[in-house]
């Protein structure tokens, strides 16, 4: 498992921090380096993200970028808001079910690796 960060790396992506950047996650980490495991975000409520994006916006962007798990919604109401935002992103064609399935597959494989499921 790898945790992405909210650091801006202008040489890779001059506009989006690593955990929201498809260039960083899908491009370099998964594409060039061949990493196929779980990628989790750092806290999407932290200043590097929350100064520019809402928690729901950042959550959608992070899954699109290639992150599999988000760290950020810390209350039941925030979890519900993020779930709603992800559903809306799917309905609007911004986020594909293929990408969601890929994230689920990564998470299930990790659980199998640690004997949490068979």
mmCIF file with all atom_site columns, C-alpha atoms in Angstrom:
data_model
loop_
_atom_site.group_PDB
_atom_site.id
_atom_site.type_symbol
_atom_site.label_atom_id
_atom_site.label_alt_id
_atom_site.label_comp_id
_atom_site.label_asym_id
_atom_site.label_entity_id
_atom_site.label_seq_id
_atom_site.pdbx_PDB_ins_code
_atom_site.Cartn_x
_atom_site.Cartn_y
_atom_site.Cartn_z
_atom_site.occupancy
_atom_site.B_iso_or_equiv
_atom_site.pdbx_formal_charge
_atom_site.auth_seq_id
_atom_site.auth_comp_id
_atom_site.auth_asym_id
_atom_site.auth_atom_id
_atom_site.pdbx_PDB_model_num
ATOM 1   C CA . UNK A 1 1   ? 0.000   0.000   0.000   1.00 0.00 ? 1   UNK A CA 1
ATOM 2   C CA . UNK A 1 2   ? 1.241   3.459   -0.893  1.00 0.00 ? 2   UNK A CA 1
ATOM 3   C CA . UNK A 1 3   ? 0.011   6.777   0.463   1.00 0.00 ? 3   UNK A CA 1
ATOM 4   C CA . UNK A 1 4   ? -0.053  9.668   -1.974  1.00 0.00 ? 4   UNK A CA 1
ATOM 5   C CA . UNK A 1 5   ? 0.503   13.205  -0.770  1.00 0.00 ? 5   UNK A CA 1
ATOM 6   C CA . UNK A 1 6   ? -0.828  16.676  -1.327  1.00 0.00 ? 6   UNK A CA 1
ATOM 7   C CA . UNK A 1 7   ? 2.557   17.979  -2.454  1.00 0.00 ? 7   UNK A CA 1
ATOM 8   C CA . UNK A 1 8   ? 2.611   19.847  -5.742  1.00 0.00 ? 8   UNK A CA 1
ATOM 9   C CA . UNK A 1 9   ? 5.294   18.499  -8.072  1.00 0.00 ? 9   UNK A CA 1
ATOM 10  C CA . UNK A 1 10  ? 5.441   21.031  -10.940 1.00 0.00 ? 10  UNK A CA 1
ATOM 11  C CA . UNK A 1 11  ? 7.735   18.854  -13.049 1.00 0.00 ? 11  UNK A CA 1
ATOM 12  C CA . UNK A 1 12  ? 5.022   16.178  -13.121 1.00 0.00 ? 12  UNK A CA 1
ATOM 13  C CA . UNK A 1 13  ? 1.834   18.216  -12.858 1.00 0.00 ? 13  UNK A CA 1
ATOM 14  C CA . UNK A 1 14  ? 1.974   21.999  -12.405 1.00 0.00 ? 14  UNK A CA 1
ATOM 15  C CA . UNK A 1 15  ? -1.682  22.329  -11.348 1.00 0.00 ? 15  UNK A CA 1
ATOM 16  C CA . UNK A 1 16  ? -2.687  19.321  -9.237  1.00 0.00 ? 16  UNK A CA 1
ATOM 17  C CA . UNK A 1 17  ? -1.035  17.875  -6.121  1.00 0.00 ? 17  UNK A CA 1
ATOM 18  C CA . UNK A 1 18  ? 0.154   14.281  -6.451  1.00 0.00 ? 18  UNK A CA 1
ATOM 19  C CA . UNK A 1 19  ? -2.867  12.609  -4.845  1.00 0.00 ? 19  UNK A CA 1
ATOM 20  C CA . UNK A 1 20  ? -5.266  14.372  -7.241  1.00 0.00 ? 20  UNK A CA 1
ATOM 21  C CA . UNK A 1 21  ? -3.091  14.084  -10.329 1.00 0.00 ? 21  UNK A CA 1
ATOM 22  C CA . UNK A 1 22  ? -3.721  11.405  -12.964 1.00 0.00 ? 22  UNK A CA 1
ATOM 23  C CA . UNK A 1 23  ? -0.248  12.243  -14.301 1.00 0.00 ? 23  UNK A CA 1
ATOM 24  C CA . UNK A 1 24  ? 1.336   11.306  -10.963 1.00 0.00 ? 24  UNK A CA 1
ATOM 25  C CA . UNK A 1 25  ? -0.819  8.330   -9.913  1.00 0.00 ? 25  UNK A CA 1
ATOM 26  C CA . UNK A 1 26  ? -1.989  6.676   -13.141 1.00 0.00 ? 26  UNK A CA 1
ATOM 27  C CA . UNK A 1 27  ? 0.875   7.997   -15.262 1.00 0.00 ? 27  UNK A CA 1
ATOM 28  C CA . UNK A 1 28  ? 4.046   7.626   -13.243 1.00 0.00 ? 28  UNK A CA 1
ATOM 29  C CA . UNK A 1 29  ? 3.193   5.395   -10.273 1.00 0.00 ? 29  UNK A CA 1
ATOM 30  C CA . UNK A 1 30  ? 0.989   2.894   -12.056 1.00 0.00 ? 30  UNK A CA 1
ATOM 31  C CA . UNK A 1 31  ? 2.118   3.327   -15.668 1.00 0.00 ? 31  UNK A CA 1
ATOM 32  C CA . UNK A 1 32  ? 5.859   3.962   -15.626 1.00 0.00 ? 32  UNK A CA 1
ATOM 33  C CA . UNK A 1 33  ? 6.680   2.246   -12.318 1.00 0.00 ? 33  UNK A CA 1
ATOM 34  C CA . UNK A 1 34  ? 4.150   -0.581  -12.757 1.00 0.00 ? 34  UNK A CA 1
ATOM 35  C CA . UNK A 1 35  ? 2.655   -0.343  -9.263  1.00 0.00 ? 35  UNK A CA 1
ATOM 36  C CA . UNK A 1 36  ? -0.604  -2.293  -9.151  1.00 0.00 ? 36  UNK A CA 1
ATOM 37  C CA . UNK A 1 37  ? -1.438  -2.200  -5.446  1.00 0.00 ? 37  UNK A CA 1
ATOM 38  C CA . UNK A 1 38  ? -3.607  -0.004  -3.278  1.00 0.00 ? 38  UNK A CA 1
ATOM 39  C CA . UNK A 1 39  ? -3.002  3.742   -3.281  1.00 0.00 ? 39  UNK A CA 1
ATOM 40  C CA . UNK A 1 40  ? -4.560  5.715   -0.437  1.00 0.00 ? 40  UNK A CA 1
ATOM 41  C CA . UNK A 1 41  ? -4.740  9.484   -0.203  1.00 0.00 ? 41  UNK A CA 1
ATOM 42  C CA . UNK A 1 42  ? -3.393  11.523  2.638   1.00 0.00 ? 42  UNK A CA 1
ATOM 43  C CA . UNK A 1 43  ? -6.041  13.455  4.570   1.00 0.00 ? 43  UNK A CA 1
ATOM 44  C CA . UNK A 1 44  ? -8.123  15.315  2.000   1.00 0.00 ? 44  UNK A CA 1
ATOM 45  C CA . UNK A 1 45  ? -9.245  17.703  4.756   1.00 0.00 ? 45  UNK A CA 1
ATOM 46  C CA . UNK A 1 46  ? -5.712  19.041  5.246   1.00 0.00 ? 46  UNK A CA 1
ATOM 47  C CA . UNK A 1 47  ? -4.773  22.548  4.124   1.00 0.00 ? 47  UNK A CA 1
ATOM 48  C CA . UNK A 1 48  ? -2.916  21.600  0.959   1.00 0.00 ? 48  UNK A CA 1
ATOM 49  C CA . UNK A 1 49  ? -6.167  20.270  -0.451  1.00 0.00 ? 49  UNK A CA 1
ATOM 50  C CA . UNK A 1 50  ? -8.949  22.015  1.478   1.00 0.00 ? 50  UNK A CA 1
ATOM 51  C CA . UNK A 1 51  ? -7.674  25.473  0.521   1.00 0.00 ? 51  UNK A CA 1
ATOM 52  C CA . UNK A 1 52  ? -8.458  24.714  -3.120  1.00 0.00 ? 52  UNK A CA 1
ATOM 53  C CA . UNK A 1 53  ? -11.045 21.899  -3.246  1.00 0.00 ? 53  UNK A CA 1
ATOM 54  C CA . UNK A 1 54  ? -13.946 20.758  -1.124  1.00 0.00 ? 54  UNK A CA 1
ATOM 55  C CA . UNK A 1 55  ? -13.735 17.292  0.397   1.00 0.00 ? 55  UNK A CA 1
ATOM 56  C CA . UNK A 1 56  ? -16.227 15.967  -2.131  1.00 0.00 ? 56  UNK A CA 1
ATOM 57  C CA . UNK A 1 57  ? -14.391 17.507  -5.098  1.00 0.00 ? 57  UNK A CA 1
ATOM 58  C CA . UNK A 1 58  ? -11.050 16.184  -3.888  1.00 0.00 ? 58  UNK A CA 1
ATOM 59  C CA . UNK A 1 59  ? -12.524 12.729  -3.286  1.00 0.00 ? 59  UNK A CA 1
ATOM 60  C CA . UNK A 1 60  ? -13.821 12.466  -6.842  1.00 0.00 ? 60  UNK A CA 1
ATOM 61  C CA . UNK A 1 61  ? -10.580 13.832  -8.314  1.00 0.00 ? 61  UNK A CA 1
ATOM 62  C CA . UNK A 1 62  ? -8.486  11.399  -6.280  1.00 0.00 ? 62  UNK A CA 1
ATOM 63  C CA . UNK A 1 63  ? -10.388 8.312   -7.443  1.00 0.00 ? 63  UNK A CA 1
ATOM 64  C CA . UNK A 1 64  ? -10.215 9.533   -11.044 1.00 0.00 ? 64  UNK A CA 1
ATOM 65  C CA . UNK A 1 65  ? -6.459  10.090  -10.589 1.00 0.00 ? 65  UNK A CA 1
ATOM 66  C CA . UNK A 1 66  ? -5.962  6.449   -9.609  1.00 0.00 ? 66  UNK A CA 1
ATOM 67  C CA . UNK A 1 67  ? -6.164  6.452   -5.819  1.00 0.00 ? 67  UNK A CA 1
ATOM 68  C CA . UNK A 1 68  ? -8.172  3.517   -4.480  1.00 0.00 ? 68  UNK A CA 1
ATOM 69  C CA . UNK A 1 69  ? -9.012  4.682   -0.975  1.00 0.00 ? 69  UNK A CA 1
ATOM 70  C CA . UNK A 1 70  ? -9.620  8.151   0.360   1.00 0.00 ? 70  UNK A CA 1
ATOM 71  C CA . UNK A 1 71  ? -8.756  9.413   3.797   1.00 0.00 ? 71  UNK A CA 1
ATOM 72  C CA . UNK A 1 72  ? -10.779 12.403  4.756   1.00 0.00 ? 72  UNK A CA 1
ATOM 73  C CA . UNK A 1 73  ? -14.447 11.982  5.525   1.00 0.00 ? 73  UNK A CA 1
ATOM 74  C CA . UNK A 1 74  ? -14.389 11.740  9.323   1.00 0.00 ? 74  UNK A CA 1
ATOM 75  C CA . UNK A 1 75  ? -18.075 11.792  10.182  1.00 0.00 ? 75  UNK A CA 1
ATOM 76  C CA . UNK A 1 76  ? -21.110 9.881   8.943   1.00 0.00 ? 76  UNK A CA 1
ATOM 77  C CA . UNK A 1 77  ? -22.467 12.995  7.218   1.00 0.00 ? 77  UNK A CA 1
ATOM 78  C CA . UNK A 1 78  ? -19.171 13.609  5.378   1.00 0.00 ? 78  UNK A CA 1
ATOM 79  C CA . UNK A 1 79  ? -19.043 9.959   4.302   1.00 0.00 ? 79  UNK A CA 1
ATOM 80  C CA . UNK A 1 80  ? -22.581 10.325  2.919   1.00 0.00 ? 80  UNK A CA 1
ATOM 81  C CA . UNK A 1 81  ? -21.598 13.502  1.053   1.00 0.00 ? 81  UNK A CA 1
ATOM 82  C CA . UNK A 1 82  ? -18.573 11.807  -0.520  1.00 0.00 ? 82  UNK A CA 1
ATOM 83  C CA . UNK A 1 83  ? -20.617 8.747   -1.528  1.00 0.00 ? 83  UNK A CA 1
ATOM 84  C CA . UNK A 1 84  ? -23.198 11.044  -3.130  1.00 0.00 ? 84  UNK A CA 1
ATOM 85  C CA . UNK A 1 85  ? -20.453 12.955  -4.973  1.00 0.00 ? 85  UNK A CA 1
ATOM 86  C CA . UNK A 1 86  ? -18.929 9.713   -6.272  1.00 0.00 ? 86  UNK A CA 1
ATOM 87  C CA . UNK A 1 87  ? -22.341 8.480   -7.456  1.00 0.00 ? 87  UNK A CA 1
ATOM 88  C CA . UNK A 1 88  ? -22.982 11.797  -9.216  1.00 0.00 ? 88  UNK A CA 1
ATOM 89  C CA . UNK A 1 89  ? -19.548 11.649  -10.870 1.00 0.00 ? 89  UNK A CA 1
ATOM 90  C CA . UNK A 1 90  ? -20.417 8.193   -12.209 1.00 0.00 ? 90  UNK A CA 1
ATOM 91  C CA . UNK A 1 91  ? -23.844 9.328   -13.431 1.00 0.00 ? 91  UNK A CA 1
ATOM 92  C CA . UNK A 1 92  ? -22.309 12.367  -15.165 1.00 0.00 ? 92  UNK A CA 1
ATOM 93  C CA . UNK A 1 93  ? -19.609 10.268  -16.840 1.00 0.00 ? 93  UNK A CA 1
ATOM 94  C CA . UNK A 1 94  ? -16.784 11.978  -14.967 1.00 0.00 ? 94  UNK A CA 1
ATOM 95  C CA . UNK A 1 95  ? -15.865 8.741   -13.142 1.00 0.00 ? 95  UNK A CA 1
ATOM 96  C CA . UNK A 1 96  ? -16.156 5.354   -14.814 1.00 0.00 ? 96  UNK A CA 1
ATOM 97  C CA . UNK A 1 97  ? -17.401 2.148   -13.233 1.00 0.00 ? 97  UNK A CA 1
ATOM 98  C CA . UNK A 1 98  ? -14.296 0.517   -14.709 1.00 0.00 ? 98  UNK A CA 1
ATOM 99  C CA . UNK A 1 99  ? -12.155 2.794   -12.518 1.00 0.00 ? 99  UNK A CA 1
ATOM 100 C CA . UNK A 1 100 ? -14.323 2.043   -9.455  1.00 0.00 ? 100 UNK A CA 1
ATOM 101 C CA . UNK A 1 101 ? -14.088 -1.706  -10.150 1.00 0.00 ? 101 UNK A CA 1
ATOM 102 C CA . UNK A 1 102 ? -10.317 -1.397  -10.442 1.00 0.00 ? 102 UNK A CA 1
ATOM 103 C CA . UNK A 1 103 ? -10.124 0.315   -7.042  1.00 0.00 ? 103 UNK A CA 1
ATOM 104 C CA . UNK A 1 104 ? -12.318 -2.365  -5.476  1.00 0.00 ? 104 UNK A CA 1
ATOM 105 C CA . UNK A 1 105 ? -10.151 -5.091  -7.030  1.00 0.00 ? 105 UNK A CA 1
ATOM 106 C CA . UNK A 1 106 ? -6.996  -3.540  -5.559  1.00 0.00 ? 106 UNK A CA 1
ATOM 107 C CA . UNK A 1 107 ? -8.610  -3.364  -2.113  1.00 0.00 ? 107 UNK A CA 1
ATOM 108 C CA . UNK A 1 108 ? -9.944  -6.936  -2.246  1.00 0.00 ? 108 UNK A CA 1
ATOM 109 C CA . UNK A 1 109 ? -6.560  -8.276  -3.339  1.00 0.00 ? 109 UNK A CA 1
ATOM 110 C CA . UNK A 1 110 ? -4.911  -6.498  -0.416  1.00 0.00 ? 110 UNK A CA 1
ATOM 111 C CA . UNK A 1 111 ? -7.452  -8.013  1.983   1.00 0.00 ? 111 UNK A CA 1
ATOM 112 C CA . UNK A 1 112 ? -6.770  -11.462 0.521   1.00 0.00 ? 112 UNK A CA 1
ATOM 113 C CA . UNK A 1 113 ? -3.027  -10.936 0.877   1.00 0.00 ? 113 UNK A CA 1
ATOM 114 C CA . UNK A 1 114 ? -3.452  -10.300 4.602   1.00 0.00 ? 114 UNK A CA 1
ATOM 115 C CA . UNK A 1 115 ? -5.944  -13.118 5.135   1.00 0.00 ? 115 UNK A CA 1
ATOM 116 C CA . UNK A 1 116 ? -8.876  -10.835 5.829   1.00 0.00 ? 116 UNK A CA 1
ATOM 117 C CA . UNK A 1 117 ? -10.932 -12.598 3.151   1.00 0.00 ? 117 UNK A CA 1
ATOM 118 C CA . UNK A 1 118 ? -10.445 -15.797 1.191   1.00 0.00 ? 118 UNK A CA 1
#
